[in-house]
PDB file of C-alpha atoms in Angstrom:
ATOM      1  CA  MET A   1      57.933 -17.574 -24.335  1.00 34.00           C
ATOM      2  CA  LYS A   2      54.275 -18.046 -24.606  1.00 28.00           C
ATOM      3  CA  GLN A   3      52.979 -16.494 -27.929  1.00 30.00           C
ATOM      4  CA  PRO A   4      50.120 -13.971 -27.872  1.00 30.00           C
ATOM      5  CA  LYS A   5      46.743 -15.057 -29.165  1.00 29.00           C
ATOM      6  CA  ILE A   6      46.127 -14.368 -32.839  1.00 34.00           C
ATOM      7  CA  LEU A   7      42.714 -12.801 -33.722  1.00 38.00           C
ATOM      8  CA  THR A   8      41.337 -15.894 -35.448  1.00 44.00           C
ATOM      9  CA  PHE A   9      38.881 -14.409 -37.932  1.00 46.00           C
ATOM     10  CA  ASP A  10      36.740 -11.440 -38.861  1.00 52.00           C
ATOM     11  CA  LYS A  11      33.071 -11.563 -38.123  1.00 49.00           C
ATOM     12  CA  LEU A  12      31.232 -11.846 -41.387  1.00 49.00           C
ATOM     13  CA  PRO A  13      29.570  -8.622 -42.493  1.00 49.00           C
ATOM     14  CA  CYS A  14      26.023  -8.178 -41.290  1.00 46.00           C
ATOM     15  CA  LYS A  15      23.276  -8.877 -43.760  1.00 47.00           C
ATOM     16  CA  ILE A  16      20.423  -6.498 -44.462  1.00 37.00           C
ATOM     17  CA  ARG A  17      17.497  -8.263 -45.940  1.00 39.00           C
ATOM     18  CA  ILE A  18      14.059  -6.999 -46.894  1.00 33.00           C
ATOM     19  CA  HIS A  19      11.276  -9.533 -47.119  1.00 37.00           C
ATOM     20  CA  ILE A  20       8.846  -8.839 -49.889  1.00 31.00           C
ATOM     21  CA  LYS A  21       6.230 -11.354 -51.116  1.00 34.00           C
ATOM     22  CA  LYS A  22       5.847 -11.766 -54.825  1.00 35.00           C
ATOM     23  CA  GLU A  23       2.410 -11.609 -56.596  1.00 35.00           C
ATOM     24  CA  ASN A  24       2.533 -13.869 -59.662  1.00 38.00           C
ATOM     25  CA  GLY A  25       6.334 -13.215 -59.995  1.00 38.00           C
ATOM     26  CA  ILE A  26       5.821  -9.431 -60.404  1.00 35.00           C
ATOM     27  CA  LEU A  27       6.715  -6.690 -57.890  1.00 36.00           C
ATOM     28  CA  GLU A  28       4.874  -3.453 -58.209  1.00 34.00           C
ATOM     29  CA  LYS A  29       7.481  -0.603 -58.125  1.00 35.00           C
ATOM     30  CA  ASN A  30       5.587   1.765 -55.839  1.00 36.00           C
ATOM     31  CA  LEU A  31       4.547  -1.065 -53.502  1.00 32.00           C
ATOM     32  CA  LYS A  32       8.052  -2.320 -53.308  1.00 34.00           C
ATOM     33  CA  THR A  33       9.307   1.160 -52.381  1.00 31.00           C
ATOM     34  CA  ILE A  34       6.831   1.586 -49.626  1.00 30.00           C
ATOM     35  CA  LEU A  35       7.438  -1.933 -48.250  1.00 33.00           C
ATOM     36  CA  VAL A  36      11.202  -1.392 -48.266  1.00 33.00           C
ATOM     37  CA  PHE A  37      10.751   1.895 -46.305  1.00 34.00           C
ATOM     38  CA  ILE A  38       8.471   0.262 -43.767  1.00 32.00           C
ATOM     39  CA  CYS A  39      10.696  -2.799 -43.303  1.00 41.00           C
ATOM     40  CA  PHE A  40      13.773  -0.638 -42.930  1.00 37.00           C
ATOM     41  CA  VAL A  41      12.139   1.694 -40.355  1.00 39.00           C
ATOM     42  CA  PHE A  42      10.720  -1.290 -38.359  1.00 42.00           C
ATOM     43  CA  SER A  43      14.081  -3.116 -38.456  1.00 45.00           C
ATOM     44  CA  ALA A  44      15.950   0.021 -37.298  1.00 42.00           C
ATOM     45  CA  ALA A  45      13.463   0.649 -34.546  1.00 48.00           C
ATOM     46  CA  LEU A  46      13.949  -2.997 -33.348  1.00 50.00           C
ATOM     47  CA  HIS A  47      17.646  -2.774 -33.205  1.00 48.00           C
ATOM     48  CA  SER A  48      17.618   0.517 -31.242  1.00 46.00           C
ATOM     49  CA  GLN A  49      15.529  -1.106 -28.452  1.00 63.00           C
ATOM     50  CA  SER A  50      16.709  -2.790 -25.261  1.00 80.00           C
ATOM     51  CA  ILE A  51      16.322  -6.512 -24.872  1.00 81.00           C
ATOM     52  CA  ASP A  52      13.607  -5.983 -22.160  1.00 80.00           C
ATOM     53  CA  SER A  53      11.599  -3.698 -24.345  1.00 82.00           C
ATOM     54  CA  LEU A  54      11.812  -6.160 -27.247  1.00 83.00           C
ATOM     55  CA  LYS A  55      10.459  -8.877 -25.030  1.00 83.00           C
ATOM     56  CA  ALA A  56       7.669  -6.578 -24.024  1.00 80.00           C
ATOM     57  CA  VAL A  57       6.785  -5.791 -27.701  1.00 81.00           C
ATOM     58  CA  LEU A  58       6.984  -9.518 -28.465  1.00 81.00           C
ATOM     59  CA  GLU A  59       4.082 -10.425 -26.038  1.00 78.00           C
ATOM     60  CA  ASN A  60       1.723  -8.353 -28.036  1.00 79.00           C
ATOM     61  CA  ALA A  61       3.128  -8.608 -31.469  1.00 81.00           C
ATOM     62  CA  PRO A  62       1.046  -9.904 -34.370  1.00 80.00           C
ATOM     63  CA  PRO A  63       2.323 -13.194 -35.910  1.00 73.00           C
ATOM     64  CA  GLU A  64       3.748 -11.480 -38.967  1.00 74.00           C
ATOM     65  CA  LYS A  65       6.056  -9.277 -36.729  1.00 87.00           C
ATOM     66  CA  GLN A  66       7.115 -12.031 -34.305  1.00 89.00           C
ATOM     67  CA  PHE A  67       9.938 -13.394 -36.400  1.00 92.00           C
ATOM     68  CA  ASP A  68      11.709 -10.040 -36.720  1.00 90.00           C
ATOM     69  CA  ILE A  69      11.510  -9.433 -32.987  1.00 90.00           C
ATOM     70  CA  LEU A  70      12.736 -12.970 -32.105  1.00 91.00           C
ATOM     71  CA  ASN A  71      15.537 -12.508 -34.579  1.00 90.00           C
ATOM     72  CA  ALA A  72      16.441  -9.177 -33.128  1.00 90.00           C
ATOM     73  CA  ILE A  73      16.564 -10.517 -29.511  1.00 91.00           C
ATOM     74  CA  SER A  74      18.754 -13.424 -30.713  1.00 92.00           C
ATOM     75  CA  GLU A  75      21.215 -10.992 -32.277  1.00 91.00           C
ATOM     76  CA  LYS A  76      21.277  -8.698 -29.241  1.00 90.00           C
ATOM     77  CA  THR A  77      22.013 -11.588 -26.884  1.00 90.00           C
ATOM     78  CA  MET A  78      24.395 -13.399 -29.029  1.00 90.00           C
ATOM     79  CA  PHE A  79      27.649 -12.448 -27.228  1.00 86.00           C
ATOM     80  CA  SER A  80      26.302 -11.764 -23.731  1.00 87.00           C
ATOM     81  CA  ASP A  81      24.122 -14.837 -23.422  1.00 92.00           C
ATOM     82  CA  PRO A  82      24.339 -17.329 -26.376  1.00 92.00           C
ATOM     83  CA  LYS A  83      22.133 -19.862 -24.678  1.00 95.00           C
ATOM     84  CA  THR A  84      19.256 -17.283 -24.588  1.00 94.00           C
ATOM     85  CA  SER A  85      20.224 -16.196 -28.117  1.00 94.00           C
ATOM     86  CA  LEU A  86      19.807 -19.819 -29.344  1.00 96.00           C
ATOM     87  CA  GLN A  87      16.419 -20.213 -27.722  1.00 94.00           C
ATOM     88  CA  TYR A  88      14.993 -17.127 -29.487  1.00 92.00           C
ATOM     89  CA  ALA A  89      16.667 -18.183 -32.797  1.00 94.00           C
ATOM     90  CA  GLU A  90      15.008 -21.567 -32.538  1.00 95.00           C
ATOM     91  CA  LYS A  91      11.551 -19.948 -32.072  1.00 94.00           C
ATOM     92  CA  ALA A  92      12.136 -17.787 -35.044  1.00 93.00           C
ATOM     93  CA  TYR A  93      13.285 -20.813 -37.035  1.00 94.00           C
ATOM     94  CA  GLU A  94       9.988 -22.580 -36.253  1.00 95.00           C
ATOM     95  CA  ILE A  95       8.110 -19.608 -37.818  1.00 93.00           C
ATOM     96  CA  ALA A  96      10.340 -19.631 -40.862  1.00 93.00           C
ATOM     97  CA  ARG A  97      10.110 -23.419 -41.296  1.00 93.00           C
ATOM     98  CA  LYS A  98       6.400 -23.545 -40.984  1.00 92.00           C
ATOM     99  CA  SER A  99       5.967 -20.697 -43.506  1.00 91.00           C
ATOM    100  CA  ASN A 100       8.616 -22.333 -45.805  1.00 90.00           C
ATOM    101  CA  ASP A 101       9.867 -18.816 -46.588  1.00 91.00           C
ATOM    102  CA  GLU A 102      13.397 -19.081 -48.027  1.00 92.00           C
ATOM    103  CA  LYS A 103      14.309 -15.525 -47.114  1.00 91.00           C
ATOM    104  CA  LEU A 104      13.287 -15.964 -43.541  1.00 93.00           C
ATOM    105  CA  LEU A 105      15.097 -19.248 -43.272  1.00 94.00           C
ATOM    106  CA  LEU A 106      18.315 -17.670 -44.645  1.00 93.00           C
ATOM    107  CA  ASP A 107      17.811 -14.767 -42.211  1.00 92.00           C
ATOM    108  CA  ILE A 108      17.843 -17.098 -39.164  1.00 94.00           C
ATOM    109  CA  PHE A 109      20.313 -19.754 -40.116  1.00 96.00           C
ATOM    110  CA  ASP A 110      23.307 -17.545 -39.364  1.00 94.00           C
ATOM    111  CA  ASN A 111      22.085 -16.866 -35.741  1.00 95.00           C
ATOM    112  CA  LEU A 112      21.497 -20.604 -35.229  1.00 96.00           C
ATOM    113  CA  THR A 113      24.955 -21.344 -36.578  1.00 96.00           C
ATOM    114  CA  GLU A 114      26.758 -18.668 -34.597  1.00 95.00           C
ATOM    115  CA  ALA A 115      24.913 -19.327 -31.245  1.00 95.00           C
ATOM    116  CA  ASN A 116      25.892 -22.991 -31.479  1.00 96.00           C
ATOM    117  CA  LEU A 117      29.436 -22.159 -32.149  1.00 95.00           C
ATOM    118  CA  HIS A 118      29.588 -19.930 -29.082  1.00 93.00           C
ATOM    119  CA  LEU A 119      28.091 -22.821 -27.079  1.00 95.00           C
ATOM    120  CA  GLY A 120      30.722 -25.248 -28.331  1.00 94.00           C
ATOM    121  CA  HIS A 121      28.392 -27.321 -30.603  1.00 96.00           C
ATOM    122  CA  PRO A 122      30.251 -27.136 -33.896  1.00 94.00           C
ATOM    123  CA  GLU A 123      28.525 -30.277 -35.278  1.00 95.00           C
ATOM    124  CA  ILE A 124      25.102 -28.595 -34.778  1.00 96.00           C
ATOM    125  CA  ALA A 125      26.436 -25.423 -36.310  1.00 96.00           C
ATOM    126  CA  GLU A 126      27.650 -27.269 -39.371  1.00 97.00           C
ATOM    127  CA  ASP A 127      24.278 -28.942 -39.807  1.00 97.00           C
ATOM    128  CA  TYR A 128      22.460 -25.503 -39.809  1.00 96.00           C
ATOM    129  CA  CYS A 129      25.021 -24.099 -42.177  1.00 97.00           C
ATOM    130  CA  LYS A 130      24.476 -26.961 -44.582  1.00 97.00           C
ATOM    131  CA  LYS A 131      20.776 -26.408 -44.560  1.00 96.00           C
ATOM    132  CA  ALA A 132      21.373 -22.742 -45.289  1.00 96.00           C
ATOM    133  CA  LEU A 133      23.616 -23.580 -48.207  1.00 96.00           C
ATOM    134  CA  GLN A 134      20.914 -25.948 -49.642  1.00 96.00           C
ATOM    135  CA  VAL A 135      18.366 -23.143 -49.442  1.00 96.00           C
ATOM    136  CA  ALA A 136      20.885 -20.477 -50.883  1.00 94.00           C
ATOM    137  CA  GLU A 137      21.823 -22.818 -53.724  1.00 94.00           C
ATOM    138  CA  LYS A 138      18.181 -23.554 -54.585  1.00 92.00           C
ATOM    139  CA  SER A 139      17.199 -19.838 -54.445  1.00 90.00           C
ATOM    140  CA  LYS A 140      20.353 -18.736 -56.362  1.00 89.00           C
ATOM    141  CA  ILE A 141      20.888 -15.696 -54.077  1.00 91.00           C
ATOM    142  CA  ASN A 142      24.623 -15.067 -54.683  1.00 94.00           C
ATOM    143  CA  ARG A 143      25.214 -12.830 -51.697  1.00 95.00           C
ATOM    144  CA  GLU A 144      23.586 -15.404 -49.319  1.00 95.00           C
ATOM    145  CA  LEU A 145      25.572 -18.228 -50.972  1.00 96.00           C
ATOM    146  CA  ALA A 146      28.889 -16.347 -50.547  1.00 96.00           C
ATOM    147  CA  PHE A 147      27.908 -15.555 -46.911  1.00 96.00           C
ATOM    148  CA  TYR A 148      27.153 -19.125 -45.973  1.00 96.00           C
ATOM    149  CA  TYR A 149      30.229 -20.513 -47.672  1.00 97.00           C
ATOM    150  CA  GLY A 150      32.224 -18.102 -45.536  1.00 96.00           C
ATOM    151  CA  LEU A 151      30.306 -19.035 -42.409  1.00 96.00           C
ATOM    152  CA  MET A 152      30.957 -22.759 -43.080  1.00 97.00           C
ATOM    153  CA  GLY A 153      34.618 -21.858 -43.330  1.00 96.00           C
ATOM    154  CA  ILE A 154      34.354 -20.359 -39.907  1.00 96.00           C
ATOM    155  CA  VAL A 155      32.664 -23.468 -38.523  1.00 96.00           C
ATOM    156  CA  PHE A 156      35.629 -25.553 -39.647  1.00 96.00           C
ATOM    157  CA  MET A 157      38.017 -23.067 -38.287  1.00 95.00           C
ATOM    158  CA  LYS A 158      36.386 -23.576 -34.913  1.00 93.00           C
ATOM    159  CA  SER A 159      36.884 -27.402 -35.452  1.00 93.00           C
ATOM    160  CA  GLU A 160      40.483 -26.721 -36.428  1.00 94.00           C
ATOM    161  CA  ASP A 161      39.972 -28.360 -39.844  1.00 96.00           C
ATOM    162  CA  PHE A 162      41.872 -25.606 -41.609  1.00 97.00           C
ATOM    163  CA  ASN A 163      42.018 -27.261 -44.967  1.00 97.00           C
ATOM    164  CA  LYS A 164      38.239 -27.572 -45.096  1.00 97.00           C
ATOM    165  CA  SER A 165      37.833 -23.973 -43.974  1.00 97.00           C
ATOM    166  CA  LEU A 166      40.016 -22.903 -46.807  1.00 98.00           C
ATOM    167  CA  PHE A 167      37.900 -24.896 -49.275  1.00 98.00           C
ATOM    168  CA  TYR A 168      34.791 -23.009 -48.228  1.00 98.00           C
ATOM    169  CA  PHE A 169      36.532 -19.556 -47.878  1.00 98.00           C
ATOM    170  CA  ASN A 170      37.723 -19.970 -51.518  1.00 98.00           C
ATOM    171  CA  LYS A 171      34.205 -20.934 -52.698  1.00 98.00           C
ATOM    172  CA  ALA A 172      32.964 -17.717 -51.040  1.00 97.00           C
ATOM    173  CA  LEU A 173      35.843 -15.712 -52.549  1.00 98.00           C
ATOM    174  CA  GLU A 174      34.987 -16.881 -56.057  1.00 98.00           C
ATOM    175  CA  ILE A 175      31.442 -15.570 -55.828  1.00 97.00           C
ATOM    176  CA  GLU A 176      32.497 -12.294 -54.227  1.00 97.00           C
ATOM    177  CA  LYS A 177      35.033 -11.583 -56.909  1.00 97.00           C
ATOM    178  CA  LYS A 178      32.573 -12.425 -59.655  1.00 97.00           C
ATOM    179  CA  HIS A 179      29.886 -10.037 -58.220  1.00 96.00           C
ATOM    180  CA  ASN A 180      32.128  -7.349 -56.778  1.00 95.00           C
ATOM    181  CA  PHE A 181      31.055  -7.953 -53.158  1.00 95.00           C
ATOM    182  CA  ASP A 182      33.996  -5.931 -51.917  1.00 94.00           C
ATOM    183  CA  ARG A 183      33.206  -5.767 -48.194  1.00 92.00           C
ATOM    184  CA  MET A 184      32.637  -9.521 -48.059  1.00 94.00           C
ATOM    185  CA  MET A 185      35.638 -10.233 -50.045  1.00 95.00           C
ATOM    186  CA  ALA A 186      37.858  -8.237 -47.668  1.00 93.00           C
ATOM    187  CA  THR A 187      36.613 -10.437 -44.755  1.00 92.00           C
ATOM    188  CA  THR A 188      37.050 -13.660 -46.706  1.00 95.00           C
ATOM    189  CA  LEU A 189      40.667 -12.665 -47.622  1.00 95.00           C
ATOM    190  CA  ASN A 190      41.332 -12.072 -44.001  1.00 92.00           C
ATOM    191  CA  ASN A 191      39.948 -15.429 -43.105  1.00 94.00           C
ATOM    192  CA  ILE A 192      41.988 -17.233 -45.778  1.00 96.00           C
ATOM    193  CA  GLY A 193      45.014 -15.514 -44.280  1.00 93.00           C
ATOM    194  CA  THR A 194      44.154 -16.768 -40.802  1.00 91.00           C
ATOM    195  CA  ALA A 195      43.605 -20.328 -42.080  1.00 95.00           C
ATOM    196  CA  ASN A 196      47.020 -20.232 -43.856  1.00 94.00           C
ATOM    197  CA  LEU A 197      48.512 -18.918 -40.612  1.00 90.00           C
ATOM    198  CA  LYS A 198      47.155 -21.899 -38.670  1.00 92.00           C
ATOM    199  CA  LEU A 199      48.615 -24.159 -41.339  1.00 95.00           C
ATOM    200  CA  GLY A 200      52.084 -22.515 -40.856  1.00 92.00           C
ATOM    201  CA  LYS A 201      52.098 -20.882 -44.275  1.00 94.00           C
ATOM    202  CA  MET A 202      53.397 -17.554 -42.990  1.00 92.00           C
ATOM    203  CA  ASP A 203      54.247 -15.732 -46.288  1.00 92.00           C
ATOM    204  CA  LEU A 204      50.886 -16.664 -47.772  1.00 95.00           C
ATOM    205  CA  ALA A 205      49.009 -15.617 -44.581  1.00 93.00           C
ATOM    206  CA  LEU A 206      50.645 -12.122 -44.645  1.00 94.00           C
ATOM    207  CA  GLU A 207      49.891 -11.875 -48.367  1.00 96.00           C
ATOM    208  CA  TYR A 208      46.125 -12.320 -47.715  1.00 96.00           C
ATOM    209  CA  PHE A 209      46.134 -10.136 -44.665  1.00 94.00           C
ATOM    210  CA  LEU A 210      47.556  -7.266 -46.791  1.00 95.00           C
ATOM    211  CA  LYS A 211      45.088  -7.943 -49.678  1.00 96.00           C
ATOM    212  CA  SER A 212      42.229  -7.734 -47.171  1.00 95.00           C
ATOM    213  CA  LEU A 213      43.577  -4.405 -45.650  1.00 96.00           C
ATOM    214  CA  ARG A 214      43.847  -2.837 -49.188  1.00 96.00           C
ATOM    215  CA  ILE A 215      40.234  -3.621 -50.029  1.00 95.00           C
ATOM    216  CA  LYS A 216      38.992  -2.373 -46.583  1.00 94.00           C
ATOM    217  CA  GLU A 217      40.915   0.842 -47.135  1.00 95.00           C
ATOM    218  CA  LYS A 218      39.328   1.173 -50.568  1.00 93.00           C
ATOM    219  CA  VAL A 219      35.734   0.805 -49.240  1.00 92.00           C
ATOM    220  CA  GLY A 220      36.523   2.955 -46.259  1.00 91.00           C
ATOM    221  CA  ASN A 221      35.235   0.619 -43.478  1.00 87.00           C
ATOM    222  CA  GLU A 222      37.302   1.968 -40.437  1.00 93.00           C
ATOM    223  CA  LYS A 223      36.245  -0.912 -38.041  1.00 91.00           C
ATOM    224  CA  GLN A 224      37.393  -3.622 -40.511  1.00 89.00           C
ATOM    225  CA  ILE A 225      40.544  -1.622 -41.275  1.00 94.00           C
ATOM    226  CA  ALA A 226      41.375  -1.625 -37.486  1.00 94.00           C
ATOM    227  CA  ILE A 227      40.804  -5.450 -37.376  1.00 89.00           C
ATOM    228  CA  SER A 228      43.141  -6.050 -40.349  1.00 91.00           C
ATOM    229  CA  LEU A 229      45.764  -3.870 -38.720  1.00 95.00           C
ATOM    230  CA  LEU A 230      45.479  -5.881 -35.559  1.00 92.00           C
ATOM    231  CA  ASN A 231      45.823  -9.096 -37.445  1.00 88.00           C
ATOM    232  CA  ILE A 232      48.959  -7.952 -39.270  1.00 94.00           C
ATOM    233  CA  GLY A 233      50.469  -6.648 -36.057  1.00 94.00           C
ATOM    234  CA  SER A 234      49.795  -9.889 -34.284  1.00 90.00           C
ATOM    235  CA  PHE A 235      51.256 -11.831 -37.205  1.00 91.00           C
ATOM    236  CA  LEU A 236      54.450  -9.665 -37.115  1.00 94.00           C
ATOM    237  CA  ILE A 237      54.829 -10.288 -33.319  1.00 94.00           C
ATOM    238  CA  ARG A 238      55.022 -13.996 -34.181  1.00 90.00           C
ATOM    239  CA  GLN A 239      57.652 -13.194 -36.720  1.00 92.00           C
ATOM    240  CA  LYS A 240      59.520 -11.214 -33.976  1.00 95.00           C
ATOM    241  CA  LYS A 241      59.311  -8.061 -36.138  1.00 96.00           C
ATOM    242  CA  TYR A 242      58.375  -5.938 -33.221  1.00 97.00           C
ATOM    243  CA  GLU A 243      59.009  -2.444 -34.697  1.00 97.00           C
ATOM    244  CA  GLU A 244      56.889  -3.207 -37.688  1.00 96.00           C
ATOM    245  CA  ALA A 245      54.180  -4.673 -35.483  1.00 97.00           C
ATOM    246  CA  GLU A 246      54.234  -1.448 -33.392  1.00 97.00           C
ATOM    247  CA  GLN A 247      53.475   0.614 -36.485  1.00 97.00           C
ATOM    248  CA  TYR A 248      50.427  -1.422 -37.456  1.00 97.00           C
ATOM    249  CA  LEU A 249      49.104  -1.665 -33.930  1.00 97.00           C
ATOM    250  CA  ASN A 250      49.541   2.167 -33.404  1.00 97.00           C
ATOM    251  CA  ARG A 251      47.361   2.742 -36.617  1.00 97.00           C
ATOM    252  CA  SER A 252      44.811   0.366 -35.246  1.00 97.00           C
ATOM    253  CA  TYR A 253      44.846   2.007 -31.789  1.00 96.00           C
ATOM    254  CA  LYS A 254      43.862   5.423 -33.346  1.00 96.00           C
ATOM    255  CA  ILE A 255      40.880   3.913 -35.098  1.00 96.00           C
ATOM    256  CA  LEU A 256      39.671   1.837 -32.191  1.00 96.00           C
ATOM    257  CA  GLN A 257      39.903   4.764 -29.802  1.00 94.00           C
ATOM    258  CA  LYS A 258      37.919   6.868 -32.209  1.00 94.00           C
ATOM    259  CA  LEU A 259      35.214   4.231 -32.643  1.00 94.00           C
ATOM    260  CA  ASP A 260      35.249   3.267 -28.908  1.00 90.00           C
ATOM    261  CA  LEU A 261      35.471  -0.501 -29.638  1.00 90.00           C
ATOM    262  CA  LYS A 262      36.321  -1.776 -26.228  1.00 89.00           C
ATOM    263  CA  ILE A 263      36.540  -5.538 -27.056  1.00 89.00           C
ATOM    264  CA  ARG A 264      38.897  -4.952 -29.948  1.00 92.00           C
ATOM    265  CA  MET A 265      40.823  -2.491 -27.853  1.00 94.00           C
ATOM    266  CA  ALA A 266      41.459  -5.099 -25.210  1.00 93.00           C
ATOM    267  CA  ASP A 267      42.908  -7.319 -27.992  1.00 93.00           C
ATOM    268  CA  LEU A 268      45.044  -4.503 -29.190  1.00 95.00           C
ATOM    269  CA  LEU A 269      46.407  -3.504 -25.721  1.00 96.00           C
ATOM    270  CA  SER A 270      47.367  -7.116 -24.985  1.00 95.00           C
ATOM    271  CA  LEU A 271      49.436  -7.141 -28.216  1.00 96.00           C
ATOM    272  CA  GLN A 272      50.943  -3.770 -27.548  1.00 97.00           C
ATOM    273  CA  SER A 273      52.096  -4.884 -24.057  1.00 96.00           C
ATOM    274  CA  VAL A 274      53.937  -7.872 -25.728  1.00 96.00           C
ATOM    275  CA  VAL A 275      55.590  -5.552 -28.274  1.00 97.00           C
ATOM    276  CA  TYR A 276      56.845  -3.086 -25.696  1.00 97.00           C
ATOM    277  CA  ARG A 277      57.985  -5.847 -23.386  1.00 96.00           C
ATOM    278  CA  GLU A 278      60.041  -7.440 -26.239  1.00 96.00           C
ATOM    279  CA  MET A 279      61.518  -4.102 -27.169  1.00 96.00           C
ATOM    280  CA  GLY A 280      62.560  -3.499 -23.534  1.00 96.00           C
ATOM    281  CA  LEU A 281      60.160  -0.628 -22.990  1.00 96.00           C
ATOM    282  CA  PHE A 282      58.848  -2.036 -19.723  1.00 96.00           C
ATOM    283  CA  PRO A 283      57.039   1.198 -18.453  1.00 96.00           C
ATOM    284  CA  GLU A 284      55.050   1.349 -21.731  1.00 96.00           C
ATOM    285  CA  ALA A 285      54.218  -2.317 -21.489  1.00 96.00           C
ATOM    286  CA  GLU A 286      53.022  -1.821 -17.887  1.00 96.00           C
ATOM    287  CA  LYS A 287      50.874   1.201 -18.946  1.00 96.00           C
ATOM    288  CA  LYS A 288      49.172  -0.975 -21.611  1.00 96.00           C
ATOM    289  CA  LEU A 289      48.576  -3.817 -19.192  1.00 95.00           C
ATOM    290  CA  LYS A 290      46.903  -1.454 -16.669  1.00 95.00           C
ATOM    291  CA  LYS A 291      44.669  -0.064 -19.352  1.00 94.00           C
ATOM    292  CA  LEU A 292      43.804  -3.538 -20.475  1.00 95.00           C
ATOM    293  CA  ILE A 293      42.620  -4.481 -17.087  1.00 94.00           C
ATOM    294  CA  GLU A 294      40.389  -1.345 -16.844  1.00 93.00           C
ATOM    295  CA  ILE A 295      38.835  -2.094 -20.289  1.00 92.00           C
ATOM    296  CA  ARG A 296      38.244  -5.801 -19.368  1.00 90.00           C
ATOM    297  CA  GLU A 297      36.469  -4.809 -16.263  1.00 89.00           C
ATOM    298  CA  ALA A 298      34.360  -2.383 -18.162  1.00 84.00           C
ATOM    299  CA  ILE A 299      33.460  -5.021 -20.771  1.00 78.00           C
ATOM    300  CA  GLY A 300      32.486  -7.436 -17.901  1.00 75.00           C
ATOM    301  CA  ASN A 301      30.240  -4.965 -16.365  1.00 57.00           C
ATOM    302  CA  ARG A 302      28.586  -4.167 -19.648  1.00 57.00           C
ATOM    303  CA  ARG A 303      27.912  -7.844 -20.349  1.00 50.00           C
ATOM    304  CA  GLU A 304      26.331  -8.318 -16.924  1.00 47.00           C
ATOM    305  CA  LYS A 305      24.026  -5.408 -17.602  1.00 49.00           C
ATOM    306  CA  ALA A 306      23.153  -6.917 -21.012  1.00 47.00           C
ATOM    307  CA  LYS A 307      21.925 -10.026 -19.350  1.00 48.00           C
ATOM    308  CA  THR A 308      19.363  -8.128 -17.194  1.00 44.00           C
TER     309      THR A 308
END
């Protein structure tokens, strides 16, 4: 029987960065507070706007605001239109490169890497990620360094070089443990579990999936908890432990339904249909498949609208 697809890895946590220029190495406290507030409000406003409105803003934006707008458009089009996402990321990269601003470079390298992965260009993605690691190592920003070690691990996951992916995931994990980056650590532990799963190390994979879940429950990230529950349920299906898988998937279902995460819900329903079929509960399996078709159609319609 054909095995269901495993959720291959968590998306790395989003990075929130504030760009503040230093004057002789000293930051005035009051000025910093004002700048942080302004940057936060500007960033939040950008992400609440549609792609069309962002493009309209870009036309008349002063040079110092163009990077943030280009970056925002790149992020918003990443999944619906990765080719367009890459084009805007490259424009933002030119601004960052010409200004030689390390923080701007680190802010755009992840979009450049991810867009190239979506487009099936792992070698280009690897090159951008290497550049990001060089900048992060030079600037000694631990969170960025951990982030890009993790992203490099994902690049090698896509290339199916799972031993290399483990090498980079473990480098990320070392930094995350040292600096108590719990949310990032939870993602990395999940990714280590996935890499071990791909290498056929089943017991080790489950151990890391459960470690990841415990940290996610500790920090209270419901979306990430649901992803871990999905991964564990999927893993248990491979082990033919269908009753246990059902329990984890049902827990995930409640969270995904609450958060209205349709793409993840599609993954879940696919797995639930397998579980119920294997348990001989064919009417339940059919219900899940019908719901899966409805959600996939809704996702398809939403993606088409996002392109316009």
